Coordinates of C-alpha atoms in Angstrom, one line a residue:
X1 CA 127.8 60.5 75.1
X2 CA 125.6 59.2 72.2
X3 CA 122.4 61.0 71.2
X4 CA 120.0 58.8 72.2
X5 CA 121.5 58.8 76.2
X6 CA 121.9 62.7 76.2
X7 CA 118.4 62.8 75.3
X8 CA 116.9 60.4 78.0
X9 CA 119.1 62.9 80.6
X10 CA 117.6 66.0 78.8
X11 CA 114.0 64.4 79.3
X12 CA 115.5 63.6 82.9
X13 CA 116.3 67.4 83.7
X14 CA 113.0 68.7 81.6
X15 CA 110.8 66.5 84.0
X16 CA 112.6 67.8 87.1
X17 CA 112.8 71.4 86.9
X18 CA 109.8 72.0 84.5
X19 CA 111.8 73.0 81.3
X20 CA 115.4 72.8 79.7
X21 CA 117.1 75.5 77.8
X22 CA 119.5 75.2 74.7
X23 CA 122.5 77.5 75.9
X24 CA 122.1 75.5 79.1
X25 CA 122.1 72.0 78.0
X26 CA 125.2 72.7 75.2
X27 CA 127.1 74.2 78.0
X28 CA 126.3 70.8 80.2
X29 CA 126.9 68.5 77.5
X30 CA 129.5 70.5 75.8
X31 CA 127.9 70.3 72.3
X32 CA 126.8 72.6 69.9
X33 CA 123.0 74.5 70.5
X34 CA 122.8 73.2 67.0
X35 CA 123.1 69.7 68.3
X36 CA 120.6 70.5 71.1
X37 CA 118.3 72.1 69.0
X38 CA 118.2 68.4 67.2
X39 CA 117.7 67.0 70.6
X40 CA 114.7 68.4 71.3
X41 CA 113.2 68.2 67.7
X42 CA 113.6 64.7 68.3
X43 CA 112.2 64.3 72.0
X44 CA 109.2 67.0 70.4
X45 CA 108.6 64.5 67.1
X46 CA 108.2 61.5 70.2
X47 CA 105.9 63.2 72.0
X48 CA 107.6 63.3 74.8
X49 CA 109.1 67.4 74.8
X50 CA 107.0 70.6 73.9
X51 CA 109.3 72.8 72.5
X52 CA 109.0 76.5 73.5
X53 CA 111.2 79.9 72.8
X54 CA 115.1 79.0 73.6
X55 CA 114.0 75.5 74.7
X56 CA 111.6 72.9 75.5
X57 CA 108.8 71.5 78.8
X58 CA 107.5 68.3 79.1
X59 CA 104.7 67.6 77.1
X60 CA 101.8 68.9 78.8
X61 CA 103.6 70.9 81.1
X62 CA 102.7 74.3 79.3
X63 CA 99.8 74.2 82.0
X64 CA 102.0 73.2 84.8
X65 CA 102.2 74.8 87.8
X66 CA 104.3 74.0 91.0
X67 CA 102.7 74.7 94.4
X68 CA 103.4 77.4 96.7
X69 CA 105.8 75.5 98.7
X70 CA 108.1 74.1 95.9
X71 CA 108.1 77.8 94.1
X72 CA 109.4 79.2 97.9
X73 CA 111.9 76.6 98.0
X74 CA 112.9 77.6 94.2
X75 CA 115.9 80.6 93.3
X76 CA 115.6 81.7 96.8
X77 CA 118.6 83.9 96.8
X78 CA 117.7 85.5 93.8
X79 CA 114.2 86.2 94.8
X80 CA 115.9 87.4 97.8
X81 CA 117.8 90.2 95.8
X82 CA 114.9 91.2 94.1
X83 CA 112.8 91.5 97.0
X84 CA 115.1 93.9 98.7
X85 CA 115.4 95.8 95.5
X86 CA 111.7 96.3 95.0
X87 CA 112.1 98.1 98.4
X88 CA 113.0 101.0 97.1
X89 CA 110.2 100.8 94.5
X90 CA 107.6 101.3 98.1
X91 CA 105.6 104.4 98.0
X92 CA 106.0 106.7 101.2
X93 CA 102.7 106.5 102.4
X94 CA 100.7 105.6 99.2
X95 CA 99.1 102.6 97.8
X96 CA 99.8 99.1 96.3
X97 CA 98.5 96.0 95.2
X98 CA 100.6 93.0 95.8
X99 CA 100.4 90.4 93.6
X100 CA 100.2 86.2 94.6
X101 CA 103.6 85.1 94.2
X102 CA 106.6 83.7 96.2
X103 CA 108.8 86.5 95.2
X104 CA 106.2 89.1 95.6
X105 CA 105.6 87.3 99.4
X106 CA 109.1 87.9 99.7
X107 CA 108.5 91.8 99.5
X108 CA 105.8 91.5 102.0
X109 CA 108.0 90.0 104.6
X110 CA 110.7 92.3 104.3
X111 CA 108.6 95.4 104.4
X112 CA 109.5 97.5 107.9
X113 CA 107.0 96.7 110.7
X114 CA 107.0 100.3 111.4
X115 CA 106.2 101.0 107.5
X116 CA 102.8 103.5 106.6
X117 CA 101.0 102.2 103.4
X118 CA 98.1 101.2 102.2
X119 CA 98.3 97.9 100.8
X120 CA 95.8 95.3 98.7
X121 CA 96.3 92.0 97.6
X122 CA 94.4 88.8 96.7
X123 CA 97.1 86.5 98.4
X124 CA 96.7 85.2 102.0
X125 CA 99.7 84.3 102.5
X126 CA 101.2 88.0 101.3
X127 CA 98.2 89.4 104.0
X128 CA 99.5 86.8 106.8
X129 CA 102.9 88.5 106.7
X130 CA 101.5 91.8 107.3
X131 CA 98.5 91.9 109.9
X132 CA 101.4 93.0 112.4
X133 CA 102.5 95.9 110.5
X134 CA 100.4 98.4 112.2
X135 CA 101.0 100.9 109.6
X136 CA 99.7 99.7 107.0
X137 CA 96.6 99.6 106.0
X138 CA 95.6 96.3 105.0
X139 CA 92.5 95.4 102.7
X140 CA 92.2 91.3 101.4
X141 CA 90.5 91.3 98.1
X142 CA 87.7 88.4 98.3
X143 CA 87.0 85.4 96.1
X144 CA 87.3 81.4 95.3
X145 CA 90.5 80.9 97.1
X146 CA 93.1 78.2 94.2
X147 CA 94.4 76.0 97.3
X148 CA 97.9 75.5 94.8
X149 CA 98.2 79.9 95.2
X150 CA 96.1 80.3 98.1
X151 CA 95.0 83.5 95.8
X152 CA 91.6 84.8 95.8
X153 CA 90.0 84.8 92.0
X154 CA 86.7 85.1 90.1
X155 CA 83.9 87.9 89.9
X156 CA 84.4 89.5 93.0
X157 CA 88.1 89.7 93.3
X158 CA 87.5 91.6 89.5
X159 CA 85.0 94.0 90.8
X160 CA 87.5 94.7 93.9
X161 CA 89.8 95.4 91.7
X162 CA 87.8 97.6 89.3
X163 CA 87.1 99.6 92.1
X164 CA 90.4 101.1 92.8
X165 CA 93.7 103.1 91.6
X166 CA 96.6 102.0 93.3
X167 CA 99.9 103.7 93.0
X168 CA 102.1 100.8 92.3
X169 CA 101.6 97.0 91.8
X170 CA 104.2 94.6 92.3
X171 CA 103.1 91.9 90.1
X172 CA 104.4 87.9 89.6
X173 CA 104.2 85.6 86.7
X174 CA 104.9 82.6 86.0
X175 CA 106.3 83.2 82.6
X176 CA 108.1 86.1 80.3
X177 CA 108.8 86.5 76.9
X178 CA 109.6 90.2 75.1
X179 CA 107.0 89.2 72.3
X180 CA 104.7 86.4 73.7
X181 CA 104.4 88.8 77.2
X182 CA 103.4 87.8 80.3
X183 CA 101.7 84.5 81.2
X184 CA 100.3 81.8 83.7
X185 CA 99.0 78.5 84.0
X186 CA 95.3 79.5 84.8
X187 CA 92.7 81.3 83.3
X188 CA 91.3 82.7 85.9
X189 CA 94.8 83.5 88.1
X190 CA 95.4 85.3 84.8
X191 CA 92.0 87.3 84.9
X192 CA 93.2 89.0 88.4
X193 CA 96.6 89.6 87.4
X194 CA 94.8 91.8 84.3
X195 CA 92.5 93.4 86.6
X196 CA 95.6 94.4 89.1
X197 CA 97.4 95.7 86.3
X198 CA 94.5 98.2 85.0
X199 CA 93.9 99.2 88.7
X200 CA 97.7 100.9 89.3
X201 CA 99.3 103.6 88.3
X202 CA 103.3 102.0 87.2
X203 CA 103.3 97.8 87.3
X204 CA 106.4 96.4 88.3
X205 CA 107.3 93.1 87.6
X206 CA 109.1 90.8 90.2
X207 CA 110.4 87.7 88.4
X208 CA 113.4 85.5 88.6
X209 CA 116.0 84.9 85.4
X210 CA 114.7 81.3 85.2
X211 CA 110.8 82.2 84.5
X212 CA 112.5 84.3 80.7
X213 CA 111.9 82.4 78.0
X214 CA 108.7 80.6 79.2
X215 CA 105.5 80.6 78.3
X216 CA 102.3 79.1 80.2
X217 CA 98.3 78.4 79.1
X218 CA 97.0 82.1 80.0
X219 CA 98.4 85.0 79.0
X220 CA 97.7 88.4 80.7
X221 CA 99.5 90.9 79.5
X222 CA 102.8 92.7 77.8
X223 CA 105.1 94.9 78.4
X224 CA 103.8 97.7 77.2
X225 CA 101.9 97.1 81.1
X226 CA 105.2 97.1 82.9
X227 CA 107.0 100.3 83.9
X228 CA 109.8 98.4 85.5
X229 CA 111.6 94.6 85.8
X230 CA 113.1 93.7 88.6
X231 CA 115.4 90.4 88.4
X232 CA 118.3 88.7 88.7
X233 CA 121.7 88.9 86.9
X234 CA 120.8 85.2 84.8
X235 CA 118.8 87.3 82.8
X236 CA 120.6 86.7 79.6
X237 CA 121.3 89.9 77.8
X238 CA 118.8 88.9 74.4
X239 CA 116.3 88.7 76.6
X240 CA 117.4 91.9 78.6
X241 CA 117.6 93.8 75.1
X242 CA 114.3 93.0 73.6
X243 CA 112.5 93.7 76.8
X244 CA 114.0 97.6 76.8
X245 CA 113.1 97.9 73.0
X246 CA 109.4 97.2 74.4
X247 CA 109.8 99.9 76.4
X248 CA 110.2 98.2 79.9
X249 CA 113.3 99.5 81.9
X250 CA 115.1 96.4 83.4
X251 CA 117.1 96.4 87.0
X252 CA 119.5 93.5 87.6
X253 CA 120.2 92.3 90.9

């Protein structure tokens, strides 16, 4: 294949799942990351690629964000594993905050019906999968509902969460990097996610393989703020490695 036809497929995949790695794309191609690394410096130069830790999005697409739907429909078996994984993570009869995000509403469904906890979260859909659990008490945090999260945001979902100390939040993200940290499209999803984080005790982060190495518009926080990640065995071990120098113990599933 000659350069200029692997690079109209690499702008292909980029536009299609959001972003392209280089380990990926050599492996696909079966060229050198070298020679991908020239791909992308070229597609980047034409405008046409942003280029990003360990790969590249689509120009523009450093603020994109997929709706709720298509992010359900995305690495379902993997949020699957981590979901049943962050199980055992559930406080006996305490508190936690859970976050807006598919994998996070994956935790919500799979919580026991019979399960006693006290439970917060900004996300109606995470609060629709529970108001049958009759143990648990449930308390919606209020605000400008983002129809593309269906999360609650703005001043009064902040002074909710100033209000409270939660023992454990499980929290989502769109994007992870050891040294750029944690990160979203908006501002003002990224403004809740902060607030969470200061309101409980240990943070523990629920994110698929595929979000590592990406970075979005809003950034709202490190891991110095995570206790624990929970994700899937993609995770490639550099990004594994830097992530436990932080300080952040990592669980693969």
């Amino acid at each position: 294949m000659y350069a200029p036809e692997r690079q109209q497929e690499i702008l292909r995949l980029a536009r299609e799942a959001g972003r392209v790695e280089v380990v990926l794309l050599a492996e696909r191609f079966q060229v050198t990351a070298e020679t991908v690394r020239r791909d992308l410096t070229a597609l980047d130069r034409s405008g046409l690629l942003r280029r990003v830790h360990g790969g590249a999005v689509p120009a523009g697409r450093l603020g994109f964000e997929p709706d709720l739907t298509a992010r359900e429909a995305t690495a379902a078996d993997e949020k699957d594993r981590i979901a049943a994984a962050a199980l055992a993570e559930v406080p006996a009869g305490g508190s936690v905050i859970l976050d807006a995000g598919s994998t996070v509403g994956r935790l919500a469904a799979a919580l026991p019906v019979e399960t006693a906890l006290t439970v917060v979260t900004h996300a109606l859909p995470v609060a629709a999968r529970l108001t049958d659990h009759t143990g648990i008490d449930l308390h919606l945090v209020g605000g400008r509902v983002r129809h593309r999260t269906r999360a609650a945001v703005d001043a009064w979902a902040l002074r909710s969460y100033a209000e409270i100390h939660a023992d454990v939040l499980f929290l989502a993200t769109n994007g992870f990097t050891a040294e750029g940290g944690l990160t979203t499209p908006d501002l003002a999803e990224a403004a809740v996610k902060r607030a969470a984080i200061a309101a409980a005790r240990r943070v523990v982060l629920l994110a698929d393989s595929a979000k590592a190495g990406q970075e979005r518009f809003a950034r709202f926080g490190s891991f110095a703020d995570v206790d624990l990640l929970i994700t899937d065995t993609g995770l490639a071990p550099a990004h594994k490695a830097a992530i436990e120098a932080a300080g952040t113990e990592v669980a693969l599933v």
